[in-house]
mmCIF file of C-alpha atoms in Angstrom:
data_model
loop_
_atom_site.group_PDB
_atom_site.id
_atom_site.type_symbol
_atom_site.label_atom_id
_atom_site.label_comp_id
_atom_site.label_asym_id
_atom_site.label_seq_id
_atom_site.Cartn_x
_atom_site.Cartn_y
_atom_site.Cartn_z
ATOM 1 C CA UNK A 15 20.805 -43.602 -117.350
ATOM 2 C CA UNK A 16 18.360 -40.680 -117.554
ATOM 3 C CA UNK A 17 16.528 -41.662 -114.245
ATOM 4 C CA UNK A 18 19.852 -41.959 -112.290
ATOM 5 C CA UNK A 19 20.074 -38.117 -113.389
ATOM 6 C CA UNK A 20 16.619 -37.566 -112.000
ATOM 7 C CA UNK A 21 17.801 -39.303 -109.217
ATOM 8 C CA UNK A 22 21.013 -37.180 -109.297
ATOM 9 C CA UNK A 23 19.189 -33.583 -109.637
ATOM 10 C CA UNK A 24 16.490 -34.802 -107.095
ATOM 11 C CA UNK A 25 19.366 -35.388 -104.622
ATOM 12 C CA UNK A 26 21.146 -32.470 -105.871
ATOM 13 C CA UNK A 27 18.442 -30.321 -105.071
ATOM 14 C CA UNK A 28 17.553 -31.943 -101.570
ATOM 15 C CA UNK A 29 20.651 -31.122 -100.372
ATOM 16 C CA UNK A 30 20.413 -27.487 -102.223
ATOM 17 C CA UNK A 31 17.092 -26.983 -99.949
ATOM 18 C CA UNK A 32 18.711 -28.680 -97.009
ATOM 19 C CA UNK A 33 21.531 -26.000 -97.397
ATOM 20 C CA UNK A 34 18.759 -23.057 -97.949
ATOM 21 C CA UNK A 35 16.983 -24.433 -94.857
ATOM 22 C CA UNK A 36 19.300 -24.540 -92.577
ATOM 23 C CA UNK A 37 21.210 -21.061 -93.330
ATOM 24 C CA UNK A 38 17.528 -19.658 -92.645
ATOM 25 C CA UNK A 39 17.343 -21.639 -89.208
ATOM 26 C CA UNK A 40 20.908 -20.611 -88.436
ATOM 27 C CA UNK A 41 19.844 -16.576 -89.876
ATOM 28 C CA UNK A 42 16.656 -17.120 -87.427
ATOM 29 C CA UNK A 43 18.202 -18.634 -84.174
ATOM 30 C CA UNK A 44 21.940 -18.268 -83.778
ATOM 31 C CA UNK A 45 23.083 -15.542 -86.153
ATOM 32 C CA UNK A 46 24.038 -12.585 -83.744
ATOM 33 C CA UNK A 47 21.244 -10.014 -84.228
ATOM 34 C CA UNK A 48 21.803 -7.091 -82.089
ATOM 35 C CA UNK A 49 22.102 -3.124 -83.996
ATOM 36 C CA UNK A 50 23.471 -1.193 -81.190
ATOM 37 C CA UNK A 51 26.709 -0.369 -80.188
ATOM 38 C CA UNK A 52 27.188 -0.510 -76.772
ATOM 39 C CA UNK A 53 28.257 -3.457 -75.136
ATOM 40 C CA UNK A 54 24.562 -4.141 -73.434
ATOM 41 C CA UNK A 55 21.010 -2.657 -73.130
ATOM 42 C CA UNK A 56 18.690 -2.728 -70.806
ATOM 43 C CA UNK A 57 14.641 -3.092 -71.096
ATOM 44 C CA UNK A 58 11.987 -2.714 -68.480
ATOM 45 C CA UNK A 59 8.598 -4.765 -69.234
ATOM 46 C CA UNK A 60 5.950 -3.473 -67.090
ATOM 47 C CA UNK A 61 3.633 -6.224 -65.504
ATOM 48 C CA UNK A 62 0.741 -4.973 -67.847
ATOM 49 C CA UNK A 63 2.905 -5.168 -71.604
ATOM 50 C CA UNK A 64 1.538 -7.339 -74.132
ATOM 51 C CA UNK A 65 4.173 -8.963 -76.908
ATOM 52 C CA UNK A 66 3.513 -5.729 -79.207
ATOM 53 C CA UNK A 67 4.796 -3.347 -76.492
ATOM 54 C CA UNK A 68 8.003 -5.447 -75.790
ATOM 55 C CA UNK A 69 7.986 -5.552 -79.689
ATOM 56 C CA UNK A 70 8.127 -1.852 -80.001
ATOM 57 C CA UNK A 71 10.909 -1.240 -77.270
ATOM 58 C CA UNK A 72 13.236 -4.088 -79.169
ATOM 59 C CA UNK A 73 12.473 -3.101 -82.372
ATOM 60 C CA UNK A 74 15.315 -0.374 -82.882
ATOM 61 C CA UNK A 75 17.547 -2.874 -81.057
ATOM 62 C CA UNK A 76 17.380 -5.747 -83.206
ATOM 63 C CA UNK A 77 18.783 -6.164 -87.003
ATOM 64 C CA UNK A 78 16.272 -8.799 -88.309
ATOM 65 C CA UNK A 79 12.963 -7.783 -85.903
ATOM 66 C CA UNK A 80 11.185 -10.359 -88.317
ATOM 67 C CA UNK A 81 13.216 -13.594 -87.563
ATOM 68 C CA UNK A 82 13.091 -12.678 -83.902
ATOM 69 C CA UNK A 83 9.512 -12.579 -83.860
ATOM 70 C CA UNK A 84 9.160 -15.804 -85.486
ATOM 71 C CA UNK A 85 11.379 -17.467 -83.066
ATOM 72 C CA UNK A 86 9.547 -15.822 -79.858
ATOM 73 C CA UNK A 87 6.401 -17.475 -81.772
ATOM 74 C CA UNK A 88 7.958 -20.488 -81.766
ATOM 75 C CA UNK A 89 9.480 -20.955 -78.351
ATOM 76 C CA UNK A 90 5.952 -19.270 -76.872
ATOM 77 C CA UNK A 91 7.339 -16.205 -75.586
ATOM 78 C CA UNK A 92 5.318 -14.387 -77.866
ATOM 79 C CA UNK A 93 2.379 -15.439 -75.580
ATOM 80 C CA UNK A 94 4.121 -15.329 -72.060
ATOM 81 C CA UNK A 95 5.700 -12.456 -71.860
ATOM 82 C CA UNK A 96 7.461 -11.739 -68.254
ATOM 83 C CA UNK A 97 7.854 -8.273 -66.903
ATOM 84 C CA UNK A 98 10.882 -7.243 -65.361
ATOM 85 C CA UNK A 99 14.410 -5.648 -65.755
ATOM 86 C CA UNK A 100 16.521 -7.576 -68.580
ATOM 87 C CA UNK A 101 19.639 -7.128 -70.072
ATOM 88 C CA UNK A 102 20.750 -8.030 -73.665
ATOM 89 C CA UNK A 103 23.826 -8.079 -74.528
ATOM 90 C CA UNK A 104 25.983 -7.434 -78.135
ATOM 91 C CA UNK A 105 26.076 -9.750 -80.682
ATOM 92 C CA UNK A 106 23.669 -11.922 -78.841
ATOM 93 C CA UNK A 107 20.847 -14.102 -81.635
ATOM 94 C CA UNK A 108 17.660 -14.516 -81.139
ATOM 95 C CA UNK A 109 17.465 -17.583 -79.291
ATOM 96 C CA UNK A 110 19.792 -16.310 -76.123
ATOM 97 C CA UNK A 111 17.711 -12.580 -76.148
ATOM 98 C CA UNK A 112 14.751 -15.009 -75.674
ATOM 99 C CA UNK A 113 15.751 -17.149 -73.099
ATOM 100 C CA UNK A 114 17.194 -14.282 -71.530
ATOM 101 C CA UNK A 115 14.129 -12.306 -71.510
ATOM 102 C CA UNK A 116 11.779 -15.401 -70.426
ATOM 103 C CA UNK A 117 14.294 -16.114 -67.412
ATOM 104 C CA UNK A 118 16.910 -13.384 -66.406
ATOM 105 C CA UNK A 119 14.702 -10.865 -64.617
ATOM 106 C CA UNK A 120 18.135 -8.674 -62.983
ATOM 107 C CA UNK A 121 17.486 -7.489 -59.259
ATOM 108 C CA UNK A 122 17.776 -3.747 -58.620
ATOM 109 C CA UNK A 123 19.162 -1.887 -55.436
ATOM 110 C CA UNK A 124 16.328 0.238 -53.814
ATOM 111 C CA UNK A 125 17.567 2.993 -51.431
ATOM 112 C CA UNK A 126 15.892 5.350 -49.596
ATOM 113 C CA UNK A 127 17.097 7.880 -46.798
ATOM 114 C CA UNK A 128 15.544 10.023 -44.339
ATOM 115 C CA UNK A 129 12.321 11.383 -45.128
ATOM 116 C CA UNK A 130 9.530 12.741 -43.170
ATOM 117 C CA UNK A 131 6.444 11.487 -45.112
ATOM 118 C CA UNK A 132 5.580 8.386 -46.303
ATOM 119 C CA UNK A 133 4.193 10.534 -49.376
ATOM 120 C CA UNK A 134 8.324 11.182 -49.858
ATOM 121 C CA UNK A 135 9.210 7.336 -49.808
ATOM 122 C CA UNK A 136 6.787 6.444 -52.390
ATOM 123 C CA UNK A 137 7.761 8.850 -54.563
ATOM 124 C CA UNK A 138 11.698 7.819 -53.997
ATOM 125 C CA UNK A 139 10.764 4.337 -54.209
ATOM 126 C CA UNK A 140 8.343 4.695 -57.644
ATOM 127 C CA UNK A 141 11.337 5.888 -59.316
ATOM 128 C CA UNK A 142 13.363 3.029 -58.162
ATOM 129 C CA UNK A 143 10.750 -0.231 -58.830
ATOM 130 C CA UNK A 144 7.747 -0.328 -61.126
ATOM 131 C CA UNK A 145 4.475 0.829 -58.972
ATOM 132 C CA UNK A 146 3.848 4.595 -58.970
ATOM 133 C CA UNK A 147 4.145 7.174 -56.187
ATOM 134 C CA UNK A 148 0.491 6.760 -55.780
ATOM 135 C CA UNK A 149 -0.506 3.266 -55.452
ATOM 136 C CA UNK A 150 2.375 2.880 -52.922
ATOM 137 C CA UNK A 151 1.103 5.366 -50.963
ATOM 138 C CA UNK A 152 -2.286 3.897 -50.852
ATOM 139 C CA UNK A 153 -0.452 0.789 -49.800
ATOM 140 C CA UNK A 154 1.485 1.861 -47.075
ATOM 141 C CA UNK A 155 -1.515 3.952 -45.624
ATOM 142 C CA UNK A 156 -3.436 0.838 -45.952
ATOM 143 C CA UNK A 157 -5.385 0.981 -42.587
ATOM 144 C CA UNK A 158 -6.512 -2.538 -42.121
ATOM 145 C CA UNK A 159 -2.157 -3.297 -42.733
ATOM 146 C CA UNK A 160 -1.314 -0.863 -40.198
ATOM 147 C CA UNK A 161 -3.453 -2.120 -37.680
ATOM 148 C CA UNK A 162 -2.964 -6.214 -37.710
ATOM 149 C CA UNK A 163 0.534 -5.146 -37.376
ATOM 150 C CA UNK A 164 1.142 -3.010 -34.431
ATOM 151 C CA UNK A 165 1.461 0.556 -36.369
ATOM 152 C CA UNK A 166 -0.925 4.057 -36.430
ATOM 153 C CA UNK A 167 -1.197 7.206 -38.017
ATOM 154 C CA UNK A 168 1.773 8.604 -36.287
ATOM 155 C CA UNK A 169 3.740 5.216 -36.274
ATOM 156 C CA UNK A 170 3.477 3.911 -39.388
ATOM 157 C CA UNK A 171 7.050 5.973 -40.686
ATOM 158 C CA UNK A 172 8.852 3.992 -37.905
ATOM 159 C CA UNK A 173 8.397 0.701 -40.172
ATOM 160 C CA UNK A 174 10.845 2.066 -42.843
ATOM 161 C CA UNK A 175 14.882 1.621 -41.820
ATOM 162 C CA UNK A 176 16.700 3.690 -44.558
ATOM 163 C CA UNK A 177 18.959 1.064 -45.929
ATOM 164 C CA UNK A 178 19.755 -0.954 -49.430
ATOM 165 C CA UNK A 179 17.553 -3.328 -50.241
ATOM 166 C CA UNK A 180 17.765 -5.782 -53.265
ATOM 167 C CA UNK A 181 14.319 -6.223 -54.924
ATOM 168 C CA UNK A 182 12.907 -7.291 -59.015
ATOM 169 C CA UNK A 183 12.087 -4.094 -60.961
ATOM 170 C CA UNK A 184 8.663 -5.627 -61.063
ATOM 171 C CA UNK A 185 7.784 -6.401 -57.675
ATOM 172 C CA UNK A 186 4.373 -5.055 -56.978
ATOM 173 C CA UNK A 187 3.406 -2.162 -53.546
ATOM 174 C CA UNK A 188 2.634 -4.827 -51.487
ATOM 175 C CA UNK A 189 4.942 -6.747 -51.989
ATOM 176 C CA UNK A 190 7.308 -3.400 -51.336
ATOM 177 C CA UNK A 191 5.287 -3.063 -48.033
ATOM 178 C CA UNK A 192 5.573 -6.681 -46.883
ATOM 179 C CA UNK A 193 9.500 -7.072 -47.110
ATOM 180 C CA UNK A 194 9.727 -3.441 -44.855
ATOM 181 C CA UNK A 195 8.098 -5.440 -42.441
ATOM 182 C CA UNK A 196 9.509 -8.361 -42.738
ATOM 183 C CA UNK A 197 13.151 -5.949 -42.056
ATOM 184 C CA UNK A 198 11.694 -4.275 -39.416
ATOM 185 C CA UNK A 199 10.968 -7.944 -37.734
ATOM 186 C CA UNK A 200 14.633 -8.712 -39.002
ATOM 187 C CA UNK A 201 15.987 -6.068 -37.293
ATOM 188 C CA UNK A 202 14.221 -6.031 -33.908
ATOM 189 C CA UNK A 203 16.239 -9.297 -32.805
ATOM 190 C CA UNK A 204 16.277 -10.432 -29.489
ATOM 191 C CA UNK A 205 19.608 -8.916 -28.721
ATOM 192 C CA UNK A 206 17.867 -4.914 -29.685
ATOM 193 C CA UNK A 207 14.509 -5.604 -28.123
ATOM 194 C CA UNK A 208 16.026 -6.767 -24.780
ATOM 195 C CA UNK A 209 17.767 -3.312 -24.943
ATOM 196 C CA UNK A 210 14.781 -1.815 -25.973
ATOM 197 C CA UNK A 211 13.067 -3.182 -22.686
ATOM 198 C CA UNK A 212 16.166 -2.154 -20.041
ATOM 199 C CA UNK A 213 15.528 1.466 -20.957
ATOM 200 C CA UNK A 214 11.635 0.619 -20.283
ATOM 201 C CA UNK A 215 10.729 1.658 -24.102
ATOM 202 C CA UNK A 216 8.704 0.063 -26.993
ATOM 203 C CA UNK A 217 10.570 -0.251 -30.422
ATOM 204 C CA UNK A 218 8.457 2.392 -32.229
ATOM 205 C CA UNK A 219 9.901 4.904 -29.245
ATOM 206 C CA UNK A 220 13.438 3.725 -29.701
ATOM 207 C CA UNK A 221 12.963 4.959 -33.163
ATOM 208 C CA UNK A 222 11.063 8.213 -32.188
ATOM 209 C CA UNK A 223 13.572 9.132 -29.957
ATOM 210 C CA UNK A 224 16.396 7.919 -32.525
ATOM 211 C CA UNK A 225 14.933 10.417 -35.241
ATOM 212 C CA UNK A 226 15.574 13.456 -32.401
ATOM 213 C CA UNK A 227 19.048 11.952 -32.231
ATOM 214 C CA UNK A 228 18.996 11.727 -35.762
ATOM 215 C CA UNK A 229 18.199 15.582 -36.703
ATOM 216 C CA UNK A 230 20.205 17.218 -33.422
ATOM 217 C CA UNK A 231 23.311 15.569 -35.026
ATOM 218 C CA UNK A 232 24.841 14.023 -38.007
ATOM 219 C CA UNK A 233 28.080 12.619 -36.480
ATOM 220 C CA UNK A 234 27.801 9.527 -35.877
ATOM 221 C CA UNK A 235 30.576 9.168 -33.094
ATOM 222 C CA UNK A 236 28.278 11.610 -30.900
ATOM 223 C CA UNK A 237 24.888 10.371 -31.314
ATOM 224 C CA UNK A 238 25.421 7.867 -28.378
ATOM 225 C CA UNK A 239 25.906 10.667 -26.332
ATOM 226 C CA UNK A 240 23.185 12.893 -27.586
ATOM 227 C CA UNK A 241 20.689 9.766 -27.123
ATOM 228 C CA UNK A 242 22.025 9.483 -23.523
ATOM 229 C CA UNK A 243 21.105 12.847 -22.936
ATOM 230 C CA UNK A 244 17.713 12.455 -23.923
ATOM 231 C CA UNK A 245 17.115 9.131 -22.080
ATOM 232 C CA UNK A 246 18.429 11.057 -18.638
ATOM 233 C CA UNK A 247 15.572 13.695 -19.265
ATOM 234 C CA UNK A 248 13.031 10.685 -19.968
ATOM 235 C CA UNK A 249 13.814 9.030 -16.581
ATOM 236 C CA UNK A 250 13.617 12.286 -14.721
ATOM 237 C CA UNK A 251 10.416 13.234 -16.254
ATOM 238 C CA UNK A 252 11.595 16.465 -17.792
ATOM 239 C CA UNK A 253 10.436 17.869 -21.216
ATOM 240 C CA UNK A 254 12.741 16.328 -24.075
ATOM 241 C CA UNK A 255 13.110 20.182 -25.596
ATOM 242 C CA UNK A 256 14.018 19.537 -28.839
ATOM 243 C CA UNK A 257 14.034 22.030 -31.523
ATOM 244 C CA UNK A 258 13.949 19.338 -34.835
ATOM 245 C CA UNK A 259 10.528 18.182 -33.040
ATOM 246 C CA UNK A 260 9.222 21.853 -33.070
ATOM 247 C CA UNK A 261 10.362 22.434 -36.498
ATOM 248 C CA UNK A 262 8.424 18.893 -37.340
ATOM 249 C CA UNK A 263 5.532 19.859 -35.678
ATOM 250 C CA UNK A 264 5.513 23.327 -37.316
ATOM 251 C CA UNK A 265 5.898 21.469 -40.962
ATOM 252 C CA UNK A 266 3.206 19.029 -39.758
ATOM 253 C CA UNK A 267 0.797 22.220 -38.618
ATOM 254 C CA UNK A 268 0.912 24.176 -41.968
ATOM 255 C CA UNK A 269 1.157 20.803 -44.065
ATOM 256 C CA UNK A 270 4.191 22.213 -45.573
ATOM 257 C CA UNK A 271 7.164 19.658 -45.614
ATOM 258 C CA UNK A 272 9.413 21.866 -48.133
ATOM 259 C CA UNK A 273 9.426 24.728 -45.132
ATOM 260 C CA UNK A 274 12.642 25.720 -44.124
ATOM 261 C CA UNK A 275 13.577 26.660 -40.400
ATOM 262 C CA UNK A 276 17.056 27.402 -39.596
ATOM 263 C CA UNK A 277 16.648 29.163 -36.180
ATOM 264 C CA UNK A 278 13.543 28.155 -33.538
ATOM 265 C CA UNK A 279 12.150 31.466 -31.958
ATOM 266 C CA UNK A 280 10.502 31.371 -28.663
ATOM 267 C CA UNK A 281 7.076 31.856 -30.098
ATOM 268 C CA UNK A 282 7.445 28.278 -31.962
ATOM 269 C CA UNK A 283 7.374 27.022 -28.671
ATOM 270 C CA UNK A 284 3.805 28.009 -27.849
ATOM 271 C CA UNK A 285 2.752 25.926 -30.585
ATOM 272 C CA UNK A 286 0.154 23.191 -29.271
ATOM 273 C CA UNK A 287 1.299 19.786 -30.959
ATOM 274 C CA UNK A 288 2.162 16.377 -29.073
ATOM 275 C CA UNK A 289 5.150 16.886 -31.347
ATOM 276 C CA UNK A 290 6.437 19.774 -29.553
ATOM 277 C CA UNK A 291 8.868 18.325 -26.739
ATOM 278 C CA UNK A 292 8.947 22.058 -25.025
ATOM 279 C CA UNK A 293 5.069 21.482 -24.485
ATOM 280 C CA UNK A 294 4.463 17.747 -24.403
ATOM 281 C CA UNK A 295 6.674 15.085 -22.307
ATOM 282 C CA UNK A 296 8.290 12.038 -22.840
ATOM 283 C CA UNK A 297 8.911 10.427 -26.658
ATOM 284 C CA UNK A 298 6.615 11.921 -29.680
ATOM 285 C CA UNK A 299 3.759 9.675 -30.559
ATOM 286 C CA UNK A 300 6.078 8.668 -34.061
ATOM 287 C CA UNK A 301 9.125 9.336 -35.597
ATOM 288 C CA UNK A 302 10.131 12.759 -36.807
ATOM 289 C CA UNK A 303 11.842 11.135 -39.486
ATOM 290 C CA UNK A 304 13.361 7.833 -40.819
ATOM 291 C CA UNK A 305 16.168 7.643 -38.761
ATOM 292 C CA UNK A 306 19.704 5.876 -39.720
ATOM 293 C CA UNK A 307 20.148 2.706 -38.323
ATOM 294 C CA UNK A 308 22.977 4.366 -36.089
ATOM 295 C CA UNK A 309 21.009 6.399 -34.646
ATOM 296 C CA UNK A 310 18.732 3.321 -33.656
ATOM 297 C CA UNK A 311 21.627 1.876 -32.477
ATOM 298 C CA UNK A 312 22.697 4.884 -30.554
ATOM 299 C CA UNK A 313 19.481 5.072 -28.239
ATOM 300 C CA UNK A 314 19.762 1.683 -27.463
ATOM 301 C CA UNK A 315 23.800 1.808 -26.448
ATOM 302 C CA UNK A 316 23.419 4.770 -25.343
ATOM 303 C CA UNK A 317 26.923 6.740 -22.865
ATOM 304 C CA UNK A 318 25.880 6.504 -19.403
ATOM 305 C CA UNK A 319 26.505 10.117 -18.227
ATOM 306 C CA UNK A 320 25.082 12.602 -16.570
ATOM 307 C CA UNK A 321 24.710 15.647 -19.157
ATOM 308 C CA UNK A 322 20.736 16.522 -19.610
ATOM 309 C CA UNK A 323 21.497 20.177 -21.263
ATOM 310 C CA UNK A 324 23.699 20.650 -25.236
ATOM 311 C CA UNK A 325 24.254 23.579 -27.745
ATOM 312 C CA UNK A 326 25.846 23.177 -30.705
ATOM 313 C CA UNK A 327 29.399 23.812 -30.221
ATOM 314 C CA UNK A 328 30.522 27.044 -32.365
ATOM 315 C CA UNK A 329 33.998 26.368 -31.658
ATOM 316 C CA UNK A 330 33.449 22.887 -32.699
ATOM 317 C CA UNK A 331 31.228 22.758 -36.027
ATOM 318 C CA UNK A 332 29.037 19.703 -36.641
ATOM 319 C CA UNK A 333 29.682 18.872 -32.325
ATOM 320 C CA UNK A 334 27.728 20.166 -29.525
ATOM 321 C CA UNK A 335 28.764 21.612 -25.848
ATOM 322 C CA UNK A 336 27.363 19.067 -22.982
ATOM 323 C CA UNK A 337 26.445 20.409 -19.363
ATOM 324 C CA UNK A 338 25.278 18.856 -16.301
ATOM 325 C CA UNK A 339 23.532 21.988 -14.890
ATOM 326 C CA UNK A 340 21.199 25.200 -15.822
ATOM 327 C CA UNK A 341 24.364 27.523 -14.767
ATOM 328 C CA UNK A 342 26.694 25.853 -17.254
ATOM 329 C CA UNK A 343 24.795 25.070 -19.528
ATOM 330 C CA UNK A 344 23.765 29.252 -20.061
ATOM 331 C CA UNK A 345 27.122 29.842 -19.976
ATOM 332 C CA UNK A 346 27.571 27.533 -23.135
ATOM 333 C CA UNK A 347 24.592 29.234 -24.857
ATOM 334 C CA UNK A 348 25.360 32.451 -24.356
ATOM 335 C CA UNK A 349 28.480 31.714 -26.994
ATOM 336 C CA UNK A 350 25.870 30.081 -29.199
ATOM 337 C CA UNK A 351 23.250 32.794 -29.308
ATOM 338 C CA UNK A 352 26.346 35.449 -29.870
ATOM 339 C CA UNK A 353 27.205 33.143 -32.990
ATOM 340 C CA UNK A 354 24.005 33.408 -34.471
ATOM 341 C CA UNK A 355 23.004 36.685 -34.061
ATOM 342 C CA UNK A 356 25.854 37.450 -36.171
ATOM 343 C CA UNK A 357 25.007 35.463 -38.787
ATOM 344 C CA UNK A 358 22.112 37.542 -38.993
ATOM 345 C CA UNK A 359 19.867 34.239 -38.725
ATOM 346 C CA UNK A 360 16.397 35.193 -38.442
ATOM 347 C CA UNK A 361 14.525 32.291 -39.302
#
């Protein structure tokens, strides 16, 4: 009798420890353990964060930091951590922030638009992925890149089409770098570079001549017509005069990007720079800037017509007045050059 109430309390308390045991295991790996109140949060682990740093970012997320750390132990996140962009949602435990953080690195949209520099894009793009403004600048102006691929000094902007691109948070300069080019390849199909060789230019001009397009004028309906404009004075051999290309090369001269130019004075045109179309014929060396892909697409569809002179159209903001000779076309600018001058626009 008294050692089938061993037995008894032996059993009793198995099932007591059992019971003890398994609340802790349920505490440590399925009990809901988030302490914030939105519905999600996100967390960026850089590519160089140990367990302690992720530890101090989830810290003030988690209710039990203790049983979570023991479980990362456990599954061997604690010693394979993976950078990225995560997401954890409410009321998730321990075990689903783990797996989640060990294998739901979330893609992030990367935009850029049109800038000038490639020192611009890398600081647009540093704020957008992980890599800072600096080593992506030192990766794009990577020489030894530039050159196995087809690009210079004054190309190497033309590799860039503004657009949305899905990348990781994570993924490193080069890697950045290589999936431009790997667009820009995309994107010169057959169907654009046979158009690219009927109008007897190389891709990097299409886009040269596309950022002129680009700056003279933001609607898109008329850019085909502004691009044909400029391809008539490129098969006659005349000078391109354009004034965004003698505000670039002006920027470009006194190294000062931020340098505002609203009106183009006759003595900017004396400037010496193979930028400056009123000097230099034929396309720029590069891009002005990154054009849209519309204008890209505008040079190479380009309205067969016969116009080689514009001015911006006063009557007709945001357009521009077309003209097939040096008499009309004065006519038109004389209208223009009234409109300014009383707007008092100086520079």
């Amino acid at each position: 009798m008294y050692i089938k109430k061993i037995v008894l309390i032996v059993v009793l308390i198995s099932l007591l420890g059992g019971g003890v045991f398994a609340y802790k295991v349920y505490n440590a790996v399925l009990s809901p353990n988030t302490a914030f109140n939105n519905k999600e949060a996100t967390i960026f682990i850089r590519s160089t964060d140990t367990f302690e740093d992720v530890s101090q970012t989830l810290m003030p997320l988690l209710k039990d930091f203790d049983a979570f750390v023991q479980l990362a132990e456990r599954k061997g996140y604690a010693s394979n951590v993976k950078s990225g962009k995560y997401i954890i949602k409410k009321g998730m435990n321990n075990n689903a922030i783990i797996n989640s953080l060990r294998s739901a690195n979330i893609p992030v949209k990367v935009s850029f638009n049109n800038q000038e520099r490639l020192a611009t894009l890398a600081g647009r793009i540093s704020k957008q992925i992980e890599p800072d403004s600096l080593e992506l600048l030192k990766t794009f102006n990577d020489t030894e890149f530039l050159k196995t691929n087809g690009f210079n000094a004054d190309t190497k902007l033309a590799m860039y089409l503004p657009n949305s691109y899905e990348f990781f948070w994570n993924t490193s300069a080069e890697e950045f770098r290589d999936r431009m080019l790997k667009e820009y390849k995309r994107f010169w199909n057959e169907d654009r570079l046979a158009k690219a060789n009927a109008l007897n230019l190389k891709p990097v001009e299409v886009i040269s001549l596309a950022a002129i397009v680009h700056k003279e004028t933001a609607k898109i309906e008329e850019r085909p017509k502004v691009a044909g404009l400029y391809l008539n004075r490129v098969r006659r051999g005349m000078l391109l005069q354009a004034d965004p290309t003698v505000i670039y090369a002006m920027k470009k001269h006194q190294n000062n990007f931020d340098l505002v130019i609203k009106r183009v004075l006759y003595k900017d045109l004396e400037l010496d720079s193979p930028y400056n179309t009123y000097k230099y014929k034929g396309v720029p060396p590069g891009p002005i800037t990154m054009p849209d892909i519309s204008a890209i697409d505008a040079v190479l569809n380009a309205d067969k017509h016969d116009y080689i002179y514009m001015v911006a159209n006063v009557e007709n903001f945001g357009y521009h007045k077309f003209a097939k000779t040096a008499a009309q076309h004065s006519r038109n600018k004389v209208q223009y050059v009234r409109w300014i001058n009383a707007q008092k626009i100086k520079r």
